[in-house]
Amino acid sequence: MMFDYEILRLIWWALLGVLLVAFAITDGFDMGVAALLPAVARTDRQRRQVINTIGPVWEGNQVWFILGGGAIFAAWPALYAVSFSGFYLAMFLLLAALIIRPVAFKFRSKREEPQWRARWDAALCFSGVVPALLFGVAVGNVLLGIPFHFDATLRPFYTGSFFDLLNPFALLCGVVSLAMLVLHGATWLQIKADGEPMERARRYGMIAAIVVLVLFALGGLWLTQIDGYRIITEQDPFGPSNPLRKEVVAEAGYWLHNFNAHPWLWLVPLAGLAGAALALLGLAGGRGALSFIGSKLSVAAIIITVGAAMFPVILPSSIEPSHSLTVWDSSSSHYTLAVMLFSTALLLPIVLLYTAWVYKVLWGRVSEDDVKDDMY
């Protein structure tokens, strides 16, 4: 094997983060544009203009979500088993929203009746708002801890309910996520649209940037008061994937431990704030490229902040802290991770090159005059 078990586990933890960031940056602006659709486009032609800024790329962007789910299933099977079963109803609502989106894209322009198109526009808005909100709610609950445990045979049991997920801290994280992706969608419209939709998106994007700045900082302060999860026994990075072989305690404010132990990590949340501020300045000055770069920086840094705070914990248990999943005890086997890494090294560059080529070919603004009858 080229890499030992410890390094492979670290690589796949980092790759999972890369896939999540890639999904949020690419499909994130699709969701942001869809959420903004009723607010920035007043006429049917303007709505078609806005939709066509993401119409050619949304399907490819969603591939990152599938890759992320596949990576969790293959590299972190215990995480997949607990999270997908525990968040079952939330996952069902999320998938319903993501399924509605392609249907709305395909059927919206099949009939010219205003009511028909208005219903599909509402479906597109739903498909943007709901996933953005739920992703944030999920992250908030992960930081708080999930009510699950394992039996002696490592079967996971989730003891919470859907409504337990809707707690104040998780809802705050949901609003941060929604505002973050609305900002991202607004900055995308600054470089891809023109006219009234672009101007309206600029105003709403500035509001979203302020919300991100305020609530992300508030969430950081709140994080100092909630329990983090500290491993008090030594873990073997080369050991078997058995989450029952350690002791973990909940400790108020412990999610800040990694930042205090490695002060350079504070640059990550600061980059999240700086990116949102940069996007705000870009929107205020009508500089689309600057605002989009700032938005991407903010999205990536906010997600990385969560991973940096929790490492090496991946999914903490609020009812049995010692059953929490970590990088060292919830992965697939050494051989599985090695084979997956080899496949990823071969195929991921192809995906990246093709994606870059598609964006290059489809680059340019979409104006009302460009909208054709055979478009969305």
Short mmCIF file of C-alpha atoms in Angstrom, two decimals:
data_model
loop_
_atom_site.label_atom_id
_atom_site.label_comp_id
_atom_site.label_asym_id
_atom_site.label_seq_id
_atom_site.Cartn_x
_atom_site.Cartn_y
_atom_site.Cartn_z
CA MET A 1 0.00 0.00 0.00
CA MET A 2 1.27 3.49 -0.86
CA PHE A 3 -0.27 5.00 2.30
CA ASP A 4 -0.75 3.53 5.76
CA TYR A 5 -4.18 3.28 7.39
CA GLU A 6 -3.80 6.50 9.41
CA ILE A 7 -2.91 8.60 6.35
CA LEU A 8 -5.72 7.09 4.29
CA ARG A 9 -8.25 7.93 6.98
CA LEU A 10 -7.00 11.50 7.07
CA ILE A 11 -7.07 11.75 3.28
CA TRP A 12 -10.66 10.56 3.10
CA TRP A 13 -11.71 12.90 5.90
CA ALA A 14 -10.20 15.75 3.87
CA LEU A 15 -11.72 14.48 0.62
CA LEU A 16 -15.15 14.41 2.23
CA GLY A 17 -14.66 18.05 3.15
CA VAL A 18 -13.52 18.86 -0.40
CA LEU A 19 -16.64 17.25 -1.86
CA LEU A 20 -18.92 19.13 0.54
CA VAL A 21 -17.22 22.44 -0.28
CA ALA A 22 -17.36 21.72 -4.03
CA PHE A 23 -21.07 20.94 -3.77
CA ALA A 24 -21.79 24.08 -1.76
CA ILE A 25 -19.82 26.34 -4.13
CA THR A 26 -21.27 24.93 -7.35
CA ASP A 27 -24.80 23.77 -6.59
CA GLY A 28 -25.00 26.40 -3.86
CA PHE A 29 -25.42 29.26 -6.30
CA ASP A 30 -28.07 27.20 -8.15
CA MET A 31 -30.05 26.96 -4.93
CA GLY A 32 -29.43 30.62 -4.18
CA VAL A 33 -30.69 31.71 -7.60
CA ALA A 34 -33.77 29.49 -7.27
CA ALA A 35 -34.51 30.94 -3.81
CA LEU A 36 -34.20 34.47 -5.22
CA LEU A 37 -36.32 33.82 -8.33
CA PRO A 38 -39.64 35.34 -7.13
CA ALA A 39 -37.85 38.35 -5.64
CA VAL A 40 -35.54 39.34 -8.50
CA ALA A 41 -37.68 38.52 -11.55
CA ARG A 42 -41.09 40.16 -11.93
CA THR A 43 -42.09 39.23 -15.49
CA ASP A 44 -42.12 35.86 -17.21
CA ARG A 45 -39.30 36.91 -19.51
CA GLN A 46 -37.17 38.00 -16.55
CA ARG A 47 -37.82 34.71 -14.78
CA ARG A 48 -36.75 32.82 -17.88
CA GLN A 49 -33.63 34.98 -18.03
CA VAL A 50 -32.76 34.17 -14.41
CA ILE A 51 -33.49 30.46 -14.84
CA ASN A 52 -31.28 30.31 -17.92
CA THR A 53 -28.28 31.58 -15.96
CA ILE A 54 -28.22 28.22 -14.15
CA GLY A 55 -30.15 26.03 -16.61
CA PRO A 56 -27.09 24.70 -18.49
CA VAL A 57 -24.99 23.93 -15.39
CA TRP A 58 -27.24 22.91 -12.48
CA GLU A 59 -27.30 19.24 -13.45
CA GLY A 60 -23.52 18.95 -13.52
CA ASN A 61 -23.26 20.87 -10.26
CA GLN A 62 -25.52 18.38 -8.52
CA VAL A 63 -23.04 15.60 -9.31
CA TRP A 64 -20.98 16.80 -6.35
CA PHE A 65 -23.89 15.96 -4.04
CA ILE A 66 -23.99 12.42 -5.43
CA LEU A 67 -20.21 12.09 -5.09
CA GLY A 68 -20.42 13.26 -1.48
CA GLY A 69 -23.15 10.75 -0.66
CA GLY A 70 -21.19 7.98 -2.38
CA ALA A 71 -18.04 8.89 -0.46
CA ILE A 72 -19.89 8.72 2.86
CA PHE A 73 -21.40 5.35 1.93
CA ALA A 74 -18.10 3.79 0.84
CA ALA A 75 -15.51 5.47 3.06
CA TRP A 76 -17.53 6.10 6.23
CA PRO A 77 -20.26 3.40 6.38
CA ALA A 78 -21.04 3.95 10.07
CA LEU A 79 -21.57 7.66 9.42
CA TYR A 80 -23.83 6.82 6.49
CA ALA A 81 -25.86 4.34 8.55
CA VAL A 82 -26.43 6.69 11.49
CA SER A 83 -26.99 9.96 9.66
CA PHE A 84 -29.19 8.70 6.84
CA SER A 85 -31.41 6.71 9.19
CA GLY A 86 -31.48 9.36 11.92
CA PHE A 87 -32.27 12.20 9.52
CA TYR A 88 -34.72 10.06 7.56
CA LEU A 89 -37.65 12.50 7.39
CA ALA A 90 -35.37 15.50 6.83
CA MET A 91 -33.56 13.53 4.11
CA PHE A 92 -36.90 12.66 2.50
CA LEU A 93 -37.87 16.35 2.42
CA LEU A 94 -34.44 17.25 1.03
CA LEU A 95 -34.63 14.65 -1.73
CA ALA A 96 -38.19 15.70 -2.57
CA ALA A 97 -36.98 19.27 -3.07
CA LEU A 98 -34.06 18.12 -5.21
CA ILE A 99 -36.36 15.89 -7.29
CA ILE A 100 -38.83 18.72 -7.86
CA ARG A 101 -36.10 20.95 -9.31
CA PRO A 102 -35.38 19.04 -12.55
CA VAL A 103 -39.11 18.51 -13.09
CA ALA A 104 -39.68 22.26 -12.77
CA PHE A 105 -36.85 23.00 -15.20
CA LYS A 106 -38.26 20.62 -17.80
CA PHE A 107 -41.97 21.39 -17.51
CA ARG A 108 -42.10 25.13 -16.77
CA SER A 109 -42.08 26.29 -20.39
CA LYS A 110 -44.18 23.45 -21.80
CA ARG A 111 -47.31 25.59 -21.45
CA GLU A 112 -47.76 29.35 -21.69
CA GLU A 113 -50.50 29.78 -19.06
CA PRO A 114 -49.31 32.19 -16.32
CA GLN A 115 -50.70 30.01 -13.51
CA TRP A 116 -48.89 26.94 -14.87
CA ARG A 117 -45.55 28.76 -14.94
CA ALA A 118 -46.16 30.42 -11.57
CA ARG A 119 -46.61 27.01 -9.93
CA TRP A 120 -43.32 25.75 -11.35
CA ASP A 121 -41.59 28.97 -10.32
CA ALA A 122 -42.81 28.34 -6.77
CA ALA A 123 -41.48 24.78 -7.01
CA LEU A 124 -38.08 26.10 -8.08
CA CYS A 125 -38.04 28.53 -5.16
CA PHE A 126 -38.97 25.65 -2.82
CA SER A 127 -36.12 23.57 -4.27
CA GLY A 128 -33.70 26.37 -3.42
CA VAL A 129 -34.89 27.42 0.03
CA VAL A 130 -35.57 24.01 1.61
CA PRO A 131 -32.23 22.26 0.89
CA ALA A 132 -30.24 25.36 1.87
CA LEU A 133 -32.10 25.56 5.17
CA LEU A 134 -31.95 21.82 5.91
CA PHE A 135 -28.23 21.54 5.27
CA GLY A 136 -27.61 24.20 7.89
CA VAL A 137 -30.03 22.61 10.35
CA ALA A 138 -28.21 19.30 9.91
CA VAL A 139 -24.82 20.91 10.62
CA GLY A 140 -26.23 22.62 13.72
CA ASN A 141 -27.51 19.31 15.08
CA VAL A 142 -24.20 17.60 14.36
CA LEU A 143 -22.43 20.25 16.44
CA LEU A 144 -24.92 19.71 19.27
CA GLY A 145 -24.71 15.93 19.04
CA ILE A 146 -27.12 13.37 17.62
CA PRO A 147 -29.17 11.08 19.92
CA PHE A 148 -27.89 7.68 18.78
CA HIS A 149 -26.12 4.68 20.23
CA PHE A 150 -24.83 1.27 19.18
CA ASP A 151 -25.64 -2.13 20.61
CA ALA A 152 -23.03 -4.81 21.21
CA THR A 153 -23.20 -5.89 17.57
CA LEU A 154 -22.63 -2.30 16.35
CA ARG A 155 -26.20 -1.85 15.14
CA PRO A 156 -27.02 1.90 15.32
CA PHE A 157 -30.19 3.13 17.02
CA TYR A 158 -31.48 6.68 16.62
CA THR A 159 -33.77 7.87 19.43
CA GLY A 160 -34.67 11.39 18.30
CA SER A 161 -37.46 12.74 16.10
CA PHE A 162 -37.74 15.15 13.20
CA PHE A 163 -39.01 17.96 15.41
CA ASP A 164 -36.08 17.51 17.80
CA LEU A 165 -33.88 18.71 14.93
CA LEU A 166 -35.67 22.08 14.91
CA ASN A 167 -33.96 23.49 17.99
CA PRO A 168 -32.83 27.14 18.27
CA PHE A 169 -29.12 26.61 17.56
CA ALA A 170 -29.79 24.36 14.57
CA LEU A 171 -32.31 26.85 13.17
CA LEU A 172 -29.70 29.60 13.52
CA CYS A 173 -27.29 27.45 11.52
CA GLY A 174 -30.07 26.86 8.98
CA VAL A 175 -30.59 30.61 8.52
CA VAL A 176 -26.81 31.11 8.14
CA SER A 177 -26.77 28.42 5.46
CA LEU A 178 -29.76 29.91 3.64
CA ALA A 179 -28.33 33.45 3.77
CA MET A 180 -24.93 32.17 2.66
CA LEU A 181 -26.37 30.49 -0.44
CA VAL A 182 -28.71 33.39 -1.22
CA LEU A 183 -25.62 35.62 -1.18
CA HIS A 184 -23.85 33.13 -3.44
CA GLY A 185 -26.80 33.10 -5.85
CA ALA A 186 -26.94 36.90 -5.87
CA THR A 187 -23.24 37.17 -6.74
CA TRP A 188 -23.73 34.63 -9.53
CA LEU A 189 -26.47 36.80 -11.01
CA GLN A 190 -24.09 39.77 -10.88
CA ILE A 191 -21.82 38.07 -13.41
CA LYS A 192 -24.43 36.14 -15.42
CA ALA A 193 -27.51 38.41 -15.67
CA ASP A 194 -28.17 42.03 -16.52
CA GLY A 195 -30.92 44.61 -16.23
CA GLU A 196 -33.47 44.67 -13.43
CA PRO A 197 -32.89 41.08 -12.18
CA MET A 198 -29.21 41.84 -11.66
CA GLU A 199 -29.97 45.07 -9.79
CA ARG A 200 -32.55 43.41 -7.54
CA ALA A 201 -30.17 40.52 -6.87
CA ARG A 202 -27.51 43.04 -5.86
CA ARG A 203 -29.80 44.56 -3.22
CA TYR A 204 -30.94 41.22 -1.81
CA GLY A 205 -27.37 39.93 -1.88
CA MET A 206 -26.19 42.85 0.26
CA ILE A 207 -28.87 42.04 2.84
CA ALA A 208 -27.86 38.35 2.78
CA ALA A 209 -24.19 39.30 3.26
CA ILE A 210 -25.03 41.32 6.36
CA VAL A 211 -27.11 38.41 7.72
CA VAL A 212 -24.17 36.03 7.17
CA LEU A 213 -21.74 38.36 8.92
CA VAL A 214 -23.99 38.89 11.94
CA LEU A 215 -25.34 35.37 12.39
CA PHE A 216 -22.06 33.53 11.69
CA ALA A 217 -20.40 35.64 14.39
CA LEU A 218 -23.36 35.02 16.72
CA GLY A 219 -23.14 31.29 16.04
CA GLY A 220 -19.45 31.36 16.98
CA LEU A 221 -20.25 33.03 20.27
CA TRP A 222 -23.05 30.52 20.91
CA LEU A 223 -20.61 27.69 20.20
CA THR A 224 -18.56 28.71 23.23
CA GLN A 225 -21.55 27.84 25.45
CA ILE A 226 -22.61 24.48 24.02
CA ASP A 227 -20.99 21.13 24.68
CA GLY A 228 -18.15 19.90 22.53
CA TYR A 229 -16.97 16.30 22.68
CA ARG A 230 -13.54 15.43 24.06
CA ILE A 231 -11.90 12.02 23.66
CA ILE A 232 -10.27 11.15 26.97
CA THR A 233 -8.69 7.83 25.99
CA GLU A 234 -5.90 7.39 23.49
CA GLN A 235 -7.11 6.22 20.08
CA ASP A 236 -5.15 4.01 17.73
CA PRO A 237 -5.12 5.60 14.24
CA PHE A 238 -4.31 2.14 12.84
CA GLY A 239 -6.91 0.29 14.89
CA PRO A 240 -10.16 -1.39 13.83
CA SER A 241 -13.28 0.62 13.05
CA ASN A 242 -15.09 0.08 16.31
CA PRO A 243 -16.60 3.20 17.95
CA LEU A 244 -17.12 1.36 21.26
CA ARG A 245 -13.39 1.19 22.10
CA LYS A 246 -12.99 4.70 23.54
CA GLU A 247 -14.32 7.12 26.15
CA VAL A 248 -15.71 10.55 25.27
CA VAL A 249 -17.06 13.29 27.53
CA ALA A 250 -19.15 16.34 26.71
CA GLU A 251 -17.45 19.57 27.75
CA ALA A 252 -18.82 23.10 27.35
CA GLY A 253 -16.91 25.10 24.76
CA TYR A 254 -14.66 22.20 23.72
CA TRP A 255 -15.34 22.78 20.00
CA LEU A 256 -12.91 25.71 20.30
CA HIS A 257 -10.10 23.45 21.55
CA ASN A 258 -8.49 22.92 18.13
CA PHE A 259 -8.47 26.67 17.46
CA ASN A 260 -6.85 27.41 20.82
CA ALA A 261 -4.32 24.60 20.38
CA HIS A 262 -3.46 25.75 16.84
CA PRO A 263 -4.05 29.53 16.70
CA TRP A 264 -3.49 29.65 12.92
CA LEU A 265 -6.85 27.86 12.55
CA TRP A 266 -8.58 31.10 13.57
CA LEU A 267 -7.78 32.27 10.04
CA VAL A 268 -10.49 29.92 8.75
CA PRO A 269 -13.55 31.48 10.44
CA LEU A 270 -12.01 34.91 9.87
CA ALA A 271 -11.86 34.04 6.16
CA GLY A 272 -15.57 33.20 6.33
CA LEU A 273 -16.31 36.68 7.65
CA ALA A 274 -13.82 38.34 5.29
CA GLY A 275 -15.35 36.57 2.29
CA ALA A 276 -18.85 37.76 3.18
CA ALA A 277 -17.51 41.29 3.70
CA LEU A 278 -15.70 41.14 0.35
CA ALA A 279 -18.91 39.98 -1.36
CA LEU A 280 -20.78 42.85 0.30
CA LEU A 281 -18.23 45.37 -0.97
CA GLY A 282 -18.31 43.86 -4.43
CA LEU A 283 -22.10 44.02 -4.58
CA ALA A 284 -22.16 47.58 -3.27
CA GLY A 285 -19.64 48.65 -5.90
CA GLY A 286 -21.19 46.67 -8.76
CA ARG A 287 -18.07 44.50 -9.13
CA GLY A 288 -19.45 41.09 -9.97
CA ALA A 289 -16.21 39.11 -10.10
CA LEU A 290 -15.06 40.46 -6.73
CA SER A 291 -18.40 39.66 -5.09
CA PHE A 292 -18.43 36.11 -6.50
CA ILE A 293 -14.88 35.42 -5.32
CA GLY A 294 -15.78 36.71 -1.87
CA SER A 295 -18.90 34.59 -1.75
CA LYS A 296 -16.98 31.45 -2.71
CA LEU A 297 -14.38 32.19 -0.05
CA SER A 298 -17.08 32.65 2.58
CA VAL A 299 -18.89 29.41 1.66
CA ALA A 300 -15.70 27.35 1.71
CA ALA A 301 -14.37 28.86 4.96
CA ILE A 302 -17.65 28.47 6.86
CA ILE A 303 -17.83 24.77 5.98
CA ILE A 304 -14.15 24.18 6.78
CA THR A 305 -14.63 25.94 10.13
CA VAL A 306 -17.05 23.20 11.21
CA GLY A 307 -14.65 20.42 10.20
CA ALA A 308 -11.72 22.11 11.93
CA ALA A 309 -13.71 22.57 15.15
CA MET A 310 -14.88 18.95 15.32
CA PHE A 311 -11.75 17.02 14.25
CA PRO A 312 -11.24 14.14 14.91
CA VAL A 313 -14.93 13.69 15.76
CA ILE A 314 -17.20 13.20 12.74
CA LEU A 315 -20.58 12.57 14.37
CA PRO A 316 -20.98 12.96 18.16
CA SER A 317 -23.62 11.14 20.18
CA SER A 318 -25.51 13.30 22.66
CA ILE A 319 -26.87 10.36 24.68
CA GLU A 320 -23.80 8.07 24.64
CA PRO A 321 -20.80 10.33 24.02
CA SER A 322 -18.45 7.34 23.98
CA HIS A 323 -20.35 5.98 20.95
CA SER A 324 -19.45 9.07 18.90
CA LEU A 325 -17.90 8.44 15.49
CA THR A 326 -14.36 9.67 14.84
CA VAL A 327 -11.90 9.65 11.97
CA TRP A 328 -10.07 6.74 13.62
CA ASP A 329 -12.94 4.35 14.36
CA SER A 330 -15.67 4.71 11.70
CA SER A 331 -13.97 4.28 8.33
CA SER A 332 -13.95 1.41 5.86
CA SER A 333 -11.04 -1.01 5.73
CA HIS A 334 -7.51 -0.08 4.67
CA TYR A 335 -7.92 -1.93 1.37
CA THR A 336 -11.26 -0.25 0.57
CA LEU A 337 -9.91 3.23 1.22
CA ALA A 338 -6.83 2.52 -0.90
CA VAL A 339 -8.84 1.25 -3.88
CA MET A 340 -11.22 4.20 -3.63
CA LEU A 341 -8.33 6.66 -3.49
CA PHE A 342 -6.75 5.14 -6.61
CA SER A 343 -10.08 5.40 -8.47
CA THR A 344 -10.59 8.97 -7.29
CA ALA A 345 -7.09 9.98 -8.39
CA LEU A 346 -7.91 8.70 -11.88
CA LEU A 347 -11.45 10.02 -12.30
CA LEU A 348 -11.63 13.26 -10.29
CA PRO A 349 -9.25 15.19 -12.60
CA ILE A 350 -11.46 14.20 -15.55
CA VAL A 351 -14.54 15.54 -13.76
CA LEU A 352 -12.73 18.78 -12.94
CA LEU A 353 -11.45 19.27 -16.50
CA TYR A 354 -14.85 18.58 -18.03
CA THR A 355 -16.55 20.93 -15.57
CA ALA A 356 -14.05 23.69 -16.33
CA TRP A 357 -14.57 23.18 -20.07
CA VAL A 358 -18.36 23.41 -19.70
CA TYR A 359 -18.13 26.68 -17.78
CA LYS A 360 -15.72 28.09 -20.34
CA VAL A 361 -18.02 27.24 -23.24
CA LEU A 362 -21.15 28.57 -21.51
CA TRP A 363 -19.56 31.71 -20.06
CA GLY A 364 -21.16 35.10 -20.66
CA ARG A 365 -24.17 37.09 -19.55
CA VAL A 366 -27.76 36.08 -20.21
CA SER A 367 -30.00 39.03 -21.11
CA GLU A 368 -33.75 39.17 -21.71
CA ASP A 369 -33.08 39.45 -25.44
CA ASP A 370 -31.20 36.13 -25.37
CA VAL A 371 -34.20 34.16 -24.11
CA LYS A 372 -35.57 31.92 -26.88
CA ASP A 373 -38.77 29.93 -27.13
CA ASP A 374 -36.89 26.62 -26.90
CA MET A 375 -35.14 27.62 -23.64
CA TYR A 376 -36.29 27.11 -20.05
#
